[in-house]
Each structure stands twice: as structure tokens, then as C-alpha cells.
Amino acid sequence: MFRQARWDEPLILEGECPGKEKSPLPKGMGRQSPLKLPYKEEHEIIKHFTRLSQMNYGVDTGLYPLGSCTMKHNPSFNEMLASRPKAKWMHPDEPCDTSQGSLEVMYNLQGMLCELGGVEAVTLQPSAGAQGEFTGMMVIAAYHEDQGNERSEVIVPDSAHGTNPASAAMAGFDVVEIPSKEGRVDLDALSSALSEKTAALMLTNPNTLGLFEKEVLEIEAMVHEAGALLYYDGANLNAIMGKTKPGIMGFDVVHFNLHKTFSTPHGGGGPGSGPIGVKDFLKAYLPVPVVKKNSDGRFAFDYSLEKTIGRVLGTQGNFLVLLRAYAYIVHLGCDGLTEATEKAVLNANYVMNGVKEHITVPYEGWRKHEFVATARKLADEKGIHATDIAKYLLDQGIHAPTIYFPLLVPEALMFEPTESATKKELDHLVEAIREAVENAGESHPENLARARVDETLAARKPILSEKMERER
Ligand SMILES: *Cc1c(COP(=O)(O)O)cnc(C)c1O
């Protein structure tokens, strides 16, 4: 039985007066009016945050099958490396002379990502998948401009993650959405959307339904034939790494979500890292600097890319996420990464087959690393919605799946157990889904620190500080 702690925990500064001014400066040299800085003893702060953590749920608590997010185990070894003072306190502007080790990590990681992506050059700068998409779109825009092409449209299938159309639009493109056919790209729809205005197609493979785009080579031929480029959303790389590569499928630009595929604790907006890789003919457009190795074996920043789109981040990348990804890849090796993929795919199919007689799983065939179920029939017949199933699972000590995404499936529930789940956990998930279909209702969750909250209000009018709370 799962129960969350329920502390009546006030905001940390509630009811407290600000701390005393403890200026070490001689009298008369300090501030005229003391700053109103809060003051708490260390042990009070630790208790406060420990209690809050007991009312929270994380990848270290239990199963976290949040589809598309790849909430896998983050090895403690990586955390240990990332918390070493030399890594943690390194200044972003540290000169190359004194940061050779870090540059070597970055240089090697660039090479590893080239290998895994089937691409020829990588920038580590973007700090999230979405920023990688934006960077990739800017590279594609710069390329077309350079070629004298006037191409203003980017095609995005209706199964795409919301960041895809957003990134294309931010880079100045018009977004053309195409419908799917039986869960995959509809080649006829693609064909009629392609024109001399098309700059690129953005695609993730497997797509957000966990289905591999079997016709990817036909898609590739059609897009390139039309003079457009192919962008690969790499958020689902956990389904293919070690097995195939976006570069082999013909993609010209790829982003990697290091925090997903290569293990960094993420969620709630950070921390992330979204390097992009490109084929050779696009290398000159990448953001600068990239890390190079000189003939004397020393590492340095390379600012010489002649057509660079400029910087997309003030620093050289989210270094501690890069370091974790590097450690993860080195630790697992080629065989280990392949095994992670195989297990992630096996786990998703195991759960899908366990639940499909209880809840509708649209589209035929095997999945890759995730699958999408729909509560539409349940909603029509019993009034049980995707939200209700998700809330019921919370009561069973399971993090909710992604719900109401992808948009092409009504009442969607998207499960991605990852390779980190044990068989026991998978069986627990299957059983819990089966029970949810019978028992879910508006009374859940019952065992959590909070019952149902108004999620729309929380998203639209968040109260982010004690000051906002007081002013409310
Ligand atoms: C997570 C995700 C993204 C965006 O990546 P962030 O790192 O969250 O910005 C894009 N596409 C898909 C399919 C994703 O799952």
C-alpha cells in the first residue's frame, strides 16, 4: 500500500521576520538600510526540504512511466562525478589552458554523439531538446538562404511533440501539419504538402505512438527530392540507439535529449541538454564555439565555422549534463547501450500486451519503447477518463503516464516504462491499470499529500513566491 507523507508544511519564510543584518564591515560602511534577507538555521532548512520531498514523487521512489520523457534510472556514479568540486565549480569562462579535462570530455562526447546519430558534426550548446530543435531550424534556414532558396514552410506530422511546430515557428517558418494514417506518416498527405516552399520535414522515429516509421526511406527520398531537409527529433532515441541511426535513415539534422536518453535527473523544466548533430554539408552553420583537438593533442574552442548562426547559449553548454551523458555512454559501452534499447522496447511491449484486453490500445503491431492507450471507450461507457486512470495509478505508487498527448489519440495515456523497470514493477503496473479500469473515479487520489488540484489554474496563474502568495 502506497501512502505519501502529509506534512502541514508552511512556506519556509512564513511568519518569520527577516534575519538580523550581520555585516562584517566596520560601522558606517555597511548599507544604510539593511537588506530584508530571510534567515533560517541550516537544520530548519534541511527539515523543510526533506518534508517537502516526502510529499513528492521521483524516479527514486518508484515506477515513472511518463511517456516521451524517458524517466530512466540515473546512475549514482554519474551524480558523484557531477558533484565533484572540479566539475561543479568550473567557471563557464575558464580558459582552455586550465580546463583541458573538461574540454576532452566535451570533445569525446561530440564524437560519441556523431557515432550514435550517424552524423558528422555536433554542437553541445543547446540546453534542451526544444532549444536543439530551434537551433536545427536556424541552421536549416541559414542553409536555404545561403543556397538562394526561398523556402518558408516546415512540415510536421500531427503526432509530433508540441515543441516541433513551436520551434519551427520561432525560427520564422510557417508550419504545415499533416495527418497520420494508421499512426504513421501518410505518404499521400506528405506528397501533397511538399513543394518548392518546403524547407524541412520534422520527424521523430519511432513516433510518439511508439511506432517505427517503416517507410522512412521513402519519406527521405520524397523530402530530399523536393529539395527540403530532414530533421530528426531525437527524444525517442532510447528506442533505437545501438540498433540504427538517424543518419542512416537519411536525416540531415538530429537533436539528442541527453537528459532523457543518457540519464540526468530531469523534470519540472530542467536541467537539460539538447545537442544537435548535422551532416557534413551543414557543419559550417553550427553555433560556435565547438570543441576541437589541435595537432599537439591539446583541446581548444573552434570559432572558425564560417557561416555560423551564432550562439544559442551564453555558456558552452550545460556542462554537468554533458558530463553525466559522457559517463553514461562510457560506462555502458556500445553493448550496454544496445541492451538498454532492447530492454526498453521489451518492457513497453510487455506492458502493452498485459493491458490491451482491459483498455483500448489503438493501432496494430509491435511498439518500440512506448505505447499509447485510449480511455475513450471507458469515458463513453463508464465516465472514466484518462485523468481518472492516471490519478488511480498515483494511489498505487506509480507516477502518472503522460495523458492527453499525443493529440491525435483522444483520451490518450502514454506509457514508457524504460529499461530501468523490473519485471515486478511492470506486473504491478499492468495490475494497477487493470484495477483502474474497474475502479477509477473522481475520489482518487486518496493516499497522496494532495488530492486533486486545479491544474489549469496552477498552470495559468502560478503562485511562484511567498511575495505573490501574500499579495494574492
Ligand atoms: C521531450 C521531448 C521534446 C522536447 O525536449 P525538451 O528537452 O523537453 O525540450 C521534443 N520532442 C519529443 C518527442 C519529446 O519527448
Tab-separated table of C-alpha atoms and ligand atoms in Angstrom:
chain	number	residue	atom	x	y	z
A	1	MET	CA	0.000	0.000	0.000
A	2	PHE	CA	1.367	3.368	-1.026
A	3	ARG	CA	0.992	6.402	1.203
A	4	GLN	CA	2.633	9.741	0.889
A	5	ALA	CA	3.629	11.790	3.918
A	6	ARG	CA	1.254	14.639	4.627
A	7	TRP	CA	3.099	17.413	6.425
A	8	ASP	CA	1.358	20.627	7.209
A	9	GLU	CA	4.399	22.441	5.928
A	10	PRO	CA	4.273	26.223	5.771
A	11	LEU	CA	6.287	28.208	3.266
A	12	ILE	CA	9.792	28.425	4.603
A	13	LEU	CA	9.587	32.117	5.395
A	14	GLU	CA	6.033	32.211	6.618
A	15	GLY	CA	5.628	34.050	9.887
A	16	GLU	CA	9.359	34.694	10.194
A	17	CYS	CA	10.918	38.078	10.469
A	18	PRO	CA	13.875	38.784	8.274
A	19	GLY	CA	17.285	37.954	9.613
A	20	LYS	CA	19.476	40.311	11.516
A	21	GLU	CA	21.976	42.249	9.486
A	22	LYS	CA	25.281	40.526	10.146
A	23	SER	CA	27.583	42.787	8.233
A	24	PRO	CA	31.276	42.120	8.697
A	25	LEU	CA	32.030	45.662	7.553
A	26	PRO	CA	33.121	48.335	10.014
A	27	LYS	CA	30.387	50.501	11.371
A	28	GLY	CA	29.245	53.167	8.983
A	29	MET	CA	30.485	51.316	5.931
A	30	GLY	CA	27.586	48.886	5.644
A	31	ARG	CA	24.266	49.569	3.975
A	32	GLN	CA	22.197	52.453	5.229
A	33	SER	CA	19.022	50.404	5.233
A	34	PRO	CA	19.553	46.685	5.870
A	35	LEU	CA	18.514	44.271	3.162
A	36	LYS	CA	15.490	42.251	4.105
A	37	LEU	CA	17.226	38.923	3.714
A	38	PRO	CA	15.479	35.892	5.147
A	39	TYR	CA	17.209	33.988	7.874
A	40	LYS	CA	16.855	30.307	8.801
A	41	GLU	CA	19.161	27.881	10.546
A	42	GLU	CA	20.582	25.132	8.366
A	43	HIS	CA	18.787	22.351	10.274
A	44	GLU	CA	15.458	24.096	9.768
A	45	ILE	CA	16.058	24.357	6.046
A	46	ILE	CA	17.068	20.708	5.745
A	47	LYS	CA	13.956	19.556	7.610
A	48	HIS	CA	11.771	21.785	5.483
A	49	PHE	CA	13.033	20.407	2.194
A	50	THR	CA	13.148	16.810	3.427
A	51	ARG	CA	9.483	17.069	4.382
A	52	LEU	CA	8.593	18.543	1.021
A	53	SER	CA	10.485	15.705	-0.671
A	54	GLN	CA	8.371	13.213	1.273
A	55	MET	CA	5.295	14.762	-0.294
A	56	ASN	CA	6.807	14.408	-3.719
A	57	TYR	CA	7.385	11.541	-6.129
A	58	GLY	CA	10.514	10.938	-8.165
A	59	VAL	CA	12.375	8.346	-10.222
A	60	ASP	CA	13.962	7.149	-6.977
A	61	THR	CA	10.550	6.493	-5.401
A	62	GLY	CA	9.104	4.013	-7.857
A	63	LEU	CA	7.917	3.424	-11.381
A	64	TYR	CA	7.786	6.559	-13.529
A	65	PRO	CA	6.278	5.546	-16.892
A	66	LEU	CA	5.825	9.131	-18.137
A	67	GLY	CA	5.629	8.629	-21.889
A	68	SER	CA	8.050	10.530	-24.129
A	69	CYS	CA	10.089	11.687	-21.130
A	70	THR	CA	12.331	8.619	-20.694
A	71	MET	CA	12.449	8.741	-16.906
A	72	LYS	CA	15.130	6.102	-16.533
A	73	HIS	CA	17.375	5.413	-13.576
A	74	ASN	CA	20.145	7.969	-13.208
A	75	PRO	CA	23.220	6.067	-12.030
A	76	SER	CA	24.651	7.362	-8.730
A	77	PHE	CA	28.093	7.163	-10.244
A	78	ASN	CA	27.164	9.963	-12.659
A	79	GLU	CA	25.865	12.067	-9.802
A	80	MET	CA	29.109	11.529	-7.941
A	81	LEU	CA	31.098	12.758	-10.921
A	82	ALA	CA	28.832	15.726	-11.464
A	83	SER	CA	29.085	16.796	-7.834
A	84	ARG	CA	32.873	16.788	-7.706
A	85	PRO	CA	34.028	20.327	-6.922
A	86	LYS	CA	36.242	20.470	-10.011
A	87	ALA	CA	33.254	19.819	-12.225
A	88	LYS	CA	30.704	21.726	-10.220
A	89	TRP	CA	32.602	24.942	-9.669
A	90	MET	CA	34.159	25.288	-13.061
A	91	HIS	CA	33.511	28.754	-14.450
A	92	PRO	CA	31.970	28.937	-17.927
A	93	ASP	CA	34.720	31.360	-18.967
A	94	GLU	CA	37.567	29.291	-17.590
A	95	PRO	CA	40.485	29.478	-20.058
A	96	CYS	CA	41.192	26.421	-22.196
A	97	ASP	CA	44.639	26.042	-20.624
A	98	THR	CA	43.185	25.178	-17.249
A	99	SER	CA	40.165	23.190	-18.447
A	100	GLN	CA	41.732	20.576	-20.698
A	101	GLY	CA	39.985	17.693	-18.919
A	102	SER	CA	36.536	19.207	-19.351
A	103	LEU	CA	37.247	20.042	-22.978
A	104	GLU	CA	38.350	16.473	-23.561
A	105	VAL	CA	35.049	15.226	-22.157
A	106	MET	CA	33.189	17.586	-24.484
A	107	TYR	CA	35.321	16.672	-27.485
A	108	ASN	CA	34.853	12.953	-26.913
A	109	LEU	CA	31.138	13.382	-26.326
A	110	GLN	CA	30.820	15.232	-29.640
A	111	GLY	CA	32.438	12.215	-31.286
A	112	MET	CA	30.240	9.700	-29.492
A	113	LEU	CA	27.089	11.560	-30.462
A	114	CYS	CA	28.281	11.692	-34.081
A	115	GLU	CA	28.674	7.932	-33.933
A	116	LEU	CA	25.285	7.297	-32.286
A	117	GLY	CA	23.460	9.738	-34.560
A	118	GLY	CA	25.175	8.805	-37.791
A	119	VAL	CA	26.136	12.441	-38.312
A	120	GLU	CA	29.423	14.248	-38.915
A	121	ALA	CA	29.452	17.255	-36.585
A	122	VAL	CA	27.888	18.115	-33.237
A	123	THR	CA	27.327	21.226	-31.148
A	124	LEU	CA	26.806	20.721	-27.426
A	125	GLN	CA	25.451	24.213	-26.844
A	126	PRO	CA	21.629	23.903	-26.789
A	127	SER	CA	20.351	23.423	-23.271
A	128	ALA	CA	17.186	21.417	-24.019
A	129	GLY	CA	15.613	19.346	-26.742
A	130	ALA	CA	13.402	22.276	-27.681
A	131	GLN	CA	16.403	24.576	-27.966
A	132	GLY	CA	18.097	21.948	-30.098
A	133	GLU	CA	15.081	21.988	-32.406
A	134	PHE	CA	15.257	25.760	-32.620
A	135	THR	CA	18.986	25.604	-33.353
A	136	GLY	CA	18.407	22.970	-36.023
A	137	MET	CA	15.691	25.081	-37.630
A	138	MET	CA	18.013	28.110	-37.657
A	139	VAL	CA	20.730	26.007	-39.287
A	140	ILE	CA	18.263	24.825	-41.927
A	141	ALA	CA	17.067	28.391	-42.521
A	142	ALA	CA	20.664	29.608	-42.894
A	143	TYR	CA	21.442	26.783	-45.314
A	144	HIS	CA	18.498	27.542	-47.582
A	145	GLU	CA	19.223	31.254	-47.505
A	146	ASP	CA	22.781	30.528	-48.494
A	147	GLN	CA	21.600	28.409	-51.410
A	148	GLY	CA	19.361	31.226	-52.544
A	149	ASN	CA	16.274	29.129	-51.819
A	150	GLU	CA	13.114	30.805	-50.642
A	151	ARG	CA	11.661	28.093	-48.501
A	152	SER	CA	9.267	29.223	-45.830
A	153	GLU	CA	7.442	26.064	-44.715
A	154	VAL	CA	8.212	23.250	-42.288
A	155	ILE	CA	6.072	20.105	-42.372
A	156	VAL	CA	5.176	18.466	-39.056
A	157	PRO	CA	3.022	15.329	-38.648
A	158	ASP	CA	0.057	15.533	-36.272
A	159	SER	CA	1.742	13.016	-33.964
A	160	ALA	CA	4.616	15.440	-33.277
A	161	HIS	CA	5.587	16.838	-29.902
A	162	GLY	CA	4.308	20.385	-29.407
A	163	THR	CA	7.831	21.762	-29.339
A	164	ASN	CA	8.312	20.850	-33.032
A	165	PRO	CA	5.825	23.326	-34.527
A	166	ALA	CA	6.776	25.864	-31.846
A	167	SER	CA	10.484	25.685	-32.719
A	168	ALA	CA	9.795	25.910	-36.448
A	169	ALA	CA	7.571	28.940	-35.884
A	170	MET	CA	10.151	30.614	-33.624
A	171	ALA	CA	12.723	30.206	-36.364
A	172	GLY	CA	10.374	32.082	-38.705
A	173	PHE	CA	8.812	29.217	-40.643
A	174	ASP	CA	5.161	28.581	-41.428
A	175	VAL	CA	4.115	25.233	-40.011
A	176	VAL	CA	2.220	22.784	-42.209
A	177	GLU	CA	0.622	19.954	-40.258
A	178	ILE	CA	-0.064	16.665	-41.996
A	179	PRO	CA	-2.429	13.956	-40.732
A	180	SER	CA	-1.287	10.422	-39.910
A	181	LYS	CA	-2.601	7.234	-41.447
A	182	GLU	CA	-2.883	4.290	-39.084
A	183	GLY	CA	-0.493	6.036	-36.720
A	184	ARG	CA	2.239	6.673	-39.238
A	185	VAL	CA	3.112	9.397	-41.743
A	186	ASP	CA	0.596	9.375	-44.587
A	187	LEU	CA	2.764	9.420	-47.703
A	188	ASP	CA	-0.029	10.879	-49.824
A	189	ALA	CA	-0.540	13.705	-47.362
A	190	LEU	CA	3.222	14.271	-47.268
A	191	SER	CA	3.387	14.280	-51.024
A	192	SER	CA	0.711	16.938	-51.364
A	193	ALA	CA	2.253	19.071	-48.604
A	194	LEU	CA	5.722	19.053	-50.190
A	195	SER	CA	6.512	21.887	-52.559
A	196	GLU	CA	9.289	24.241	-53.561
A	197	LYS	CA	8.337	26.189	-50.433
A	198	THR	CA	9.202	23.303	-48.097
A	199	ALA	CA	12.341	23.892	-46.032
A	200	ALA	CA	12.182	20.714	-43.937
A	201	LEU	CA	10.193	17.862	-42.502
A	202	MET	CA	10.455	17.356	-38.731
A	203	LEU	CA	10.002	13.780	-37.664
A	204	THR	CA	10.637	11.542	-34.700
A	205	ASN	CA	11.181	7.863	-35.381
A	206	PRO	CA	9.761	5.890	-33.668
A	207	ASN	CA	6.987	8.445	-33.442
A	208	THR	CA	5.173	9.464	-30.275
A	209	LEU	CA	2.882	6.432	-30.593
A	210	GLY	CA	5.960	4.224	-30.246
A	211	LEU	CA	5.535	3.115	-33.866
A	212	PHE	CA	8.532	2.886	-36.139
A	213	GLU	CA	8.036	4.757	-39.412
A	214	LYS	CA	8.683	1.771	-41.640
A	215	GLU	CA	8.570	3.902	-44.758
A	216	VAL	CA	11.232	6.263	-43.522
A	217	LEU	CA	13.438	5.654	-46.564
A	218	GLU	CA	10.564	6.508	-48.908
A	219	ILE	CA	9.897	9.592	-46.805
A	220	GLU	CA	13.557	10.514	-47.035
A	221	ALA	CA	13.569	10.167	-50.804
A	222	MET	CA	10.427	12.277	-51.193
A	223	VAL	CA	11.671	15.090	-48.951
A	224	HIS	CA	15.119	15.297	-50.496
A	225	GLU	CA	13.643	15.017	-53.963
A	226	ALA	CA	11.635	18.148	-53.175
A	227	GLY	CA	14.846	19.948	-52.188
A	228	ALA	CA	13.957	20.036	-48.483
A	229	LEU	CA	15.911	18.733	-45.491
A	230	LEU	CA	15.050	16.154	-42.835
A	231	TYR	CA	15.093	16.992	-39.161
A	232	TYR	CA	15.120	14.190	-36.589
A	233	ASP	CA	13.584	14.812	-33.166
A	234	GLY	CA	15.827	12.550	-31.091
A	235	ALA	CA	13.679	12.392	-27.966
A	236	ASN	CA	12.870	8.762	-28.765
A	237	LEU	CA	16.457	7.691	-29.299
A	238	ASN	CA	16.098	5.291	-26.380
A	239	ALA	CA	14.171	3.077	-28.776
A	240	ILE	CA	16.872	2.737	-31.412
A	241	MET	CA	20.316	3.552	-30.040
A	242	GLY	CA	22.816	0.860	-30.888
A	243	LYS	CA	20.350	-0.609	-33.396
A	244	THR	CA	20.140	2.038	-36.078
A	245	LYS	CA	20.966	5.714	-36.556
A	246	PRO	CA	19.037	8.742	-37.766
A	247	GLY	CA	21.910	9.437	-40.180
A	248	ILE	CA	21.403	6.064	-41.854
A	249	MET	CA	17.709	6.850	-42.237
A	250	GLY	CA	18.727	9.930	-44.181
A	251	PHE	CA	18.194	12.684	-41.612
A	252	ASP	CA	20.339	15.794	-42.058
A	253	VAL	CA	19.905	17.309	-38.578
A	254	VAL	CA	19.338	15.445	-35.323
A	255	HIS	CA	18.875	16.580	-31.761
A	256	PHE	CA	19.675	14.485	-28.716
A	257	ASN	CA	17.904	14.843	-25.374
A	258	LEU	CA	20.860	13.967	-23.188
A	259	HIS	CA	18.781	14.284	-20.009
A	260	LYS	CA	16.393	11.636	-21.334
A	261	THR	CA	18.380	9.056	-23.268
A	262	PHE	CA	21.653	9.481	-21.416
A	263	SER	CA	20.410	9.878	-17.855
A	264	THR	CA	20.219	13.110	-15.934
A	265	PRO	CA	17.535	13.690	-13.322
A	266	HIS	CA	15.093	15.963	-15.110
A	267	GLY	CA	11.585	17.246	-14.809
A	268	GLY	CA	9.894	20.451	-13.821
A	269	GLY	CA	11.840	22.253	-16.511
A	270	GLY	CA	15.408	21.195	-16.030
A	271	PRO	CA	18.267	20.650	-16.198
A	272	GLY	CA	18.560	19.635	-19.813
A	273	SER	CA	20.886	19.424	-22.723
A	274	GLY	CA	19.895	19.171	-26.373
A	275	PRO	CA	22.994	18.929	-28.600
A	276	ILE	CA	22.397	18.763	-32.320
A	277	GLY	CA	24.281	16.776	-34.890
A	278	VAL	CA	24.422	17.532	-38.601
A	279	LYS	CA	25.681	16.021	-41.809
A	280	ASP	CA	28.933	17.424	-43.132
A	281	PHE	CA	27.374	19.918	-45.555
A	282	LEU	CA	25.718	21.731	-42.610
A	283	LYS	CA	28.695	21.832	-40.270
A	284	ALA	CA	29.699	25.380	-41.182
A	285	TYR	CA	26.360	26.705	-39.859
A	286	LEU	CA	26.611	25.306	-36.330
A	287	PRO	CA	26.744	27.630	-33.331
A	288	VAL	CA	30.252	28.456	-32.169
A	289	PRO	CA	32.390	27.506	-30.438
A	290	VAL	CA	32.689	23.774	-30.979
A	291	VAL	CA	35.495	21.883	-29.280
A	292	LYS	CA	38.456	20.856	-31.439
A	293	LYS	CA	41.642	18.892	-30.886
A	294	ASN	CA	44.815	20.550	-32.107
A	295	SER	CA	47.675	18.703	-33.742
A	296	ASP	CA	49.635	18.886	-30.464
A	297	GLY	CA	46.851	16.911	-28.760
A	298	ARG	CA	45.549	19.931	-26.796
A	299	PHE	CA	41.845	20.820	-26.824
A	300	ALA	CA	40.534	24.253	-27.738
A	301	PHE	CA	37.448	26.141	-28.811
A	302	ASP	CA	36.925	26.498	-32.515
A	303	TYR	CA	35.274	29.758	-33.556
A	304	SER	CA	36.173	29.379	-37.201
A	305	LEU	CA	32.943	27.962	-38.668
A	306	GLU	CA	32.489	30.490	-41.418
A	307	LYS	CA	28.699	30.519	-41.733
A	308	THR	CA	27.785	30.044	-38.091
A	309	ILE	CA	24.324	31.067	-36.949
A	310	GLY	CA	25.973	32.483	-33.793
A	311	ARG	CA	25.431	31.454	-30.226
A	312	VAL	CA	22.308	29.898	-28.762
A	313	LEU	CA	23.541	29.895	-25.148
A	314	GLY	CA	25.751	32.142	-23.057
A	315	THR	CA	27.881	29.226	-21.866
A	316	GLN	CA	29.391	26.337	-23.822
A	317	GLY	CA	26.514	24.029	-22.900
A	318	ASN	CA	25.007	22.601	-19.754
A	319	PHE	CA	28.275	21.019	-18.739
A	320	LEU	CA	27.146	18.833	-15.851
A	321	VAL	CA	24.518	17.186	-18.050
A	322	LEU	CA	27.176	16.657	-20.711
A	323	LEU	CA	29.431	15.067	-18.123
A	324	ARG	CA	26.719	12.667	-16.961
A	325	ALA	CA	25.919	11.680	-20.547
A	326	TYR	CA	29.602	11.070	-21.207
A	327	ALA	CA	29.922	8.905	-18.090
A	328	TYR	CA	26.762	7.012	-19.003
A	329	ILE	CA	27.944	6.231	-22.524
A	330	VAL	CA	31.448	5.216	-21.409
A	331	HIS	CA	30.033	3.137	-18.572
A	332	LEU	CA	27.564	1.186	-20.708
A	333	GLY	CA	29.631	0.968	-23.850
A	334	CYS	CA	28.221	0.006	-27.198
A	335	ASP	CA	26.817	-3.320	-25.994
A	336	GLY	CA	25.289	-1.764	-22.886
A	337	LEU	CA	23.510	0.962	-24.856
A	338	THR	CA	22.127	-1.627	-27.248
A	339	GLU	CA	20.950	-3.735	-24.333
A	340	ALA	CA	19.250	-0.705	-22.776
A	341	THR	CA	17.347	-0.193	-26.033
A	342	GLU	CA	16.333	-3.845	-26.248
A	343	LYS	CA	15.091	-3.867	-22.684
A	344	ALA	CA	13.232	-0.578	-23.043
A	345	VAL	CA	11.427	-1.970	-26.092
A	346	LEU	CA	10.730	-5.306	-24.445
A	347	ASN	CA	9.318	-3.615	-21.334
A	348	ALA	CA	6.955	-1.383	-23.306
A	349	ASN	CA	5.624	-4.333	-25.306
A	350	TYR	CA	5.283	-6.444	-22.177
A	351	VAL	CA	3.057	-3.862	-20.523
A	352	MET	CA	1.095	-3.202	-23.728
A	353	ASN	CA	0.312	-6.883	-24.137
A	354	GLY	CA	-0.636	-7.158	-20.473
A	355	VAL	CA	-3.204	-4.362	-20.637
A	356	LYS	CA	-4.647	-4.454	-24.137
A	357	GLU	CA	-7.573	-6.664	-23.223
A	358	HIS	CA	-8.544	-4.200	-20.467
A	359	ILE	CA	-8.018	-0.863	-22.152
A	360	THR	CA	-8.082	0.007	-25.847
A	361	VAL	CA	-4.664	0.221	-27.451
A	362	PRO	CA	-5.175	1.730	-30.896
A	363	TYR	CA	-3.021	0.702	-33.888
A	364	GLU	CA	-1.716	-2.750	-34.640
A	365	GLY	CA	1.681	-4.272	-34.205
A	366	TRP	CA	4.736	-4.085	-32.005
A	367	ARG	CA	5.847	-0.890	-30.397
A	368	LYS	CA	9.290	0.436	-29.770
A	369	HIS	CA	9.927	1.997	-26.340
A	370	GLU	CA	6.437	3.296	-25.536
A	371	PHE	CA	2.773	2.804	-26.336
A	372	VAL	CA	-0.393	4.848	-26.218
A	373	ALA	CA	-3.712	3.581	-24.851
A	374	THR	CA	-7.036	5.403	-25.030
A	375	ALA	CA	-9.737	5.764	-22.386
A	376	ARG	CA	-12.286	6.933	-24.939
A	377	LYS	CA	-14.483	3.845	-24.727
A	378	LEU	CA	-14.285	3.905	-20.935
A	379	ALA	CA	-15.199	7.568	-20.933
A	380	ASP	CA	-18.218	6.937	-23.140
A	381	GLU	CA	-19.414	3.848	-21.305
A	382	LYS	CA	-18.442	4.421	-17.683
A	383	GLY	CA	-17.427	8.045	-17.432
A	384	ILE	CA	-13.840	7.076	-16.599
A	385	HIS	CA	-11.404	9.478	-18.240
A	386	ALA	CA	-7.662	9.351	-18.857
A	387	THR	CA	-7.170	11.682	-15.877
A	388	ASP	CA	-9.080	9.301	-13.601
A	389	ILE	CA	-6.872	6.369	-14.597
A	390	ALA	CA	-3.765	8.478	-14.028
A	391	LYS	CA	-4.975	9.583	-10.593
A	392	TYR	CA	-5.809	5.997	-9.666
A	393	LEU	CA	-2.289	4.910	-10.591
A	394	LEU	CA	-0.873	7.576	-8.283
A	395	ASP	CA	-2.644	5.872	-5.403
A	396	GLN	CA	-0.870	2.641	-6.348
A	397	GLY	CA	2.532	4.303	-6.007
A	398	ILE	CA	3.000	4.705	-9.755
A	399	HIS	CA	3.738	8.007	-11.411
A	400	ALA	CA	1.083	9.003	-13.919
A	401	PRO	CA	1.671	8.257	-17.581
A	402	THR	CA	1.619	11.193	-19.990
A	403	ILE	CA	-2.041	11.968	-20.629
A	404	TYR	CA	-3.926	13.752	-23.422
A	405	PHE	CA	-0.830	13.523	-25.651
A	406	PRO	CA	-0.293	12.790	-28.497
A	407	LEU	CA	-3.252	14.855	-29.616
A	408	LEU	CA	-4.311	12.520	-32.411
A	409	VAL	CA	-5.462	9.947	-29.840
A	410	PRO	CA	-8.446	11.084	-27.767
A	411	GLU	CA	-8.219	10.401	-24.006
A	412	ALA	CA	-4.617	9.301	-24.540
A	413	LEU	CA	-2.479	7.575	-21.910
A	414	MET	CA	1.126	7.228	-22.957
A	415	PHE	CA	3.308	4.698	-21.156
A	416	GLU	CA	7.087	4.472	-21.318
A	417	PRO	CA	8.395	2.158	-18.593
A	418	THR	CA	12.056	2.416	-19.767
A	419	GLU	CA	14.696	-0.262	-19.348
A	420	SER	CA	15.037	0.550	-15.635
A	421	ALA	CA	11.772	-1.094	-14.556
A	422	THR	CA	11.947	-4.587	-13.070
A	423	LYS	CA	9.513	-7.313	-14.113
A	424	LYS	CA	7.866	-7.000	-10.705
A	425	GLU	CA	7.248	-3.307	-11.301
A	426	LEU	CA	5.905	-3.967	-14.775
A	427	ASP	CA	3.497	-6.584	-13.392
A	428	HIS	CA	2.418	-4.108	-10.729
A	429	LEU	CA	1.730	-1.530	-13.453
A	430	VAL	CA	-0.309	-3.986	-15.524
A	431	GLU	CA	-2.337	-4.983	-12.466
A	432	ALA	CA	-2.857	-1.369	-11.439
A	433	ILE	CA	-4.107	-0.410	-14.924
A	434	ARG	CA	-6.490	-3.371	-14.870
A	435	GLU	CA	-7.833	-2.262	-11.478
A	436	ALA	CA	-8.048	1.355	-12.593
A	437	VAL	CA	-10.299	0.382	-15.475
A	438	GLU	CA	-12.672	-1.158	-12.900
A	439	ASN	CA	-12.363	1.277	-10.032
A	440	ALA	CA	-11.091	4.667	-11.146
A	441	GLY	CA	-13.276	7.577	-10.218
A	442	GLU	CA	-13.198	11.112	-9.002
A	443	SER	CA	-12.299	10.175	-5.423
A	444	HIS	CA	-8.708	9.342	-6.329
A	445	PRO	CA	-6.028	10.059	-5.308
A	446	GLU	CA	-6.698	9.270	-1.661
A	447	ASN	CA	-3.228	8.404	-0.419
A	448	LEU	CA	-1.305	11.417	-1.549
A	449	ALA	CA	-0.219	14.606	0.168
A	450	ARG	CA	-2.588	16.484	-2.127
A	451	ALA	CA	-5.866	15.372	-3.649
A	452	ARG	CA	-6.963	16.756	-6.999
A	453	VAL	CA	-5.708	20.223	-7.663
A	454	ASP	CA	-6.922	22.700	-10.226
A	455	GLU	CA	-4.242	22.034	-12.816
A	456	THR	CA	-5.434	24.657	-15.271
A	457	LEU	CA	-5.381	27.384	-12.641
A	458	ALA	CA	-1.973	26.237	-11.436
A	459	ALA	CA	-0.605	26.433	-14.983
A	460	ARG	CA	-2.277	29.697	-15.920
A	461	LYS	CA	-1.859	31.628	-12.678
A	462	PRO	CA	1.042	30.070	-10.810
A	463	ILE	CA	1.991	31.455	-7.418
A	464	LEU	CA	5.722	31.276	-7.516
A	465	SER	CA	6.845	33.130	-4.444
A	466	GLU	CA	5.903	33.975	-0.942
A	467	LYS	CA	5.511	37.564	-2.073
A	468	MET	CA	2.923	36.573	-4.689
A	469	GLU	CA	1.158	34.462	-2.078
A	470	ARG	CA	0.952	37.450	0.283
A	471	GLU	CA	-0.243	39.780	-2.448
A	472	ARG	CA	-2.948	37.417	-3.562
B	1	LIG	C1	10.827	15.840	-24.538
B	1	LIG	C2	10.543	15.940	-25.975
B	1	LIG	C3	10.904	17.085	-26.710
B	1	LIG	C4	11.442	18.349	-26.087
B	1	LIG	O1	12.596	18.173	-25.341
B	1	LIG	P1	12.933	19.067	-24.069
B	1	LIG	O2	14.289	18.614	-23.686
B	1	LIG	O3	11.887	18.787	-23.060
B	1	LIG	O4	12.912	20.498	-24.512
B	1	LIG	C5	10.691	17.062	-28.081
B	1	LIG	N1	10.117	16.013	-28.683
B	1	LIG	C6	9.741	14.906	-28.013
B	1	LIG	C7	9.120	13.756	-28.751
B	1	LIG	C8	9.934	14.834	-26.628
B	1	LIG	O5	9.544	13.760	-25.954
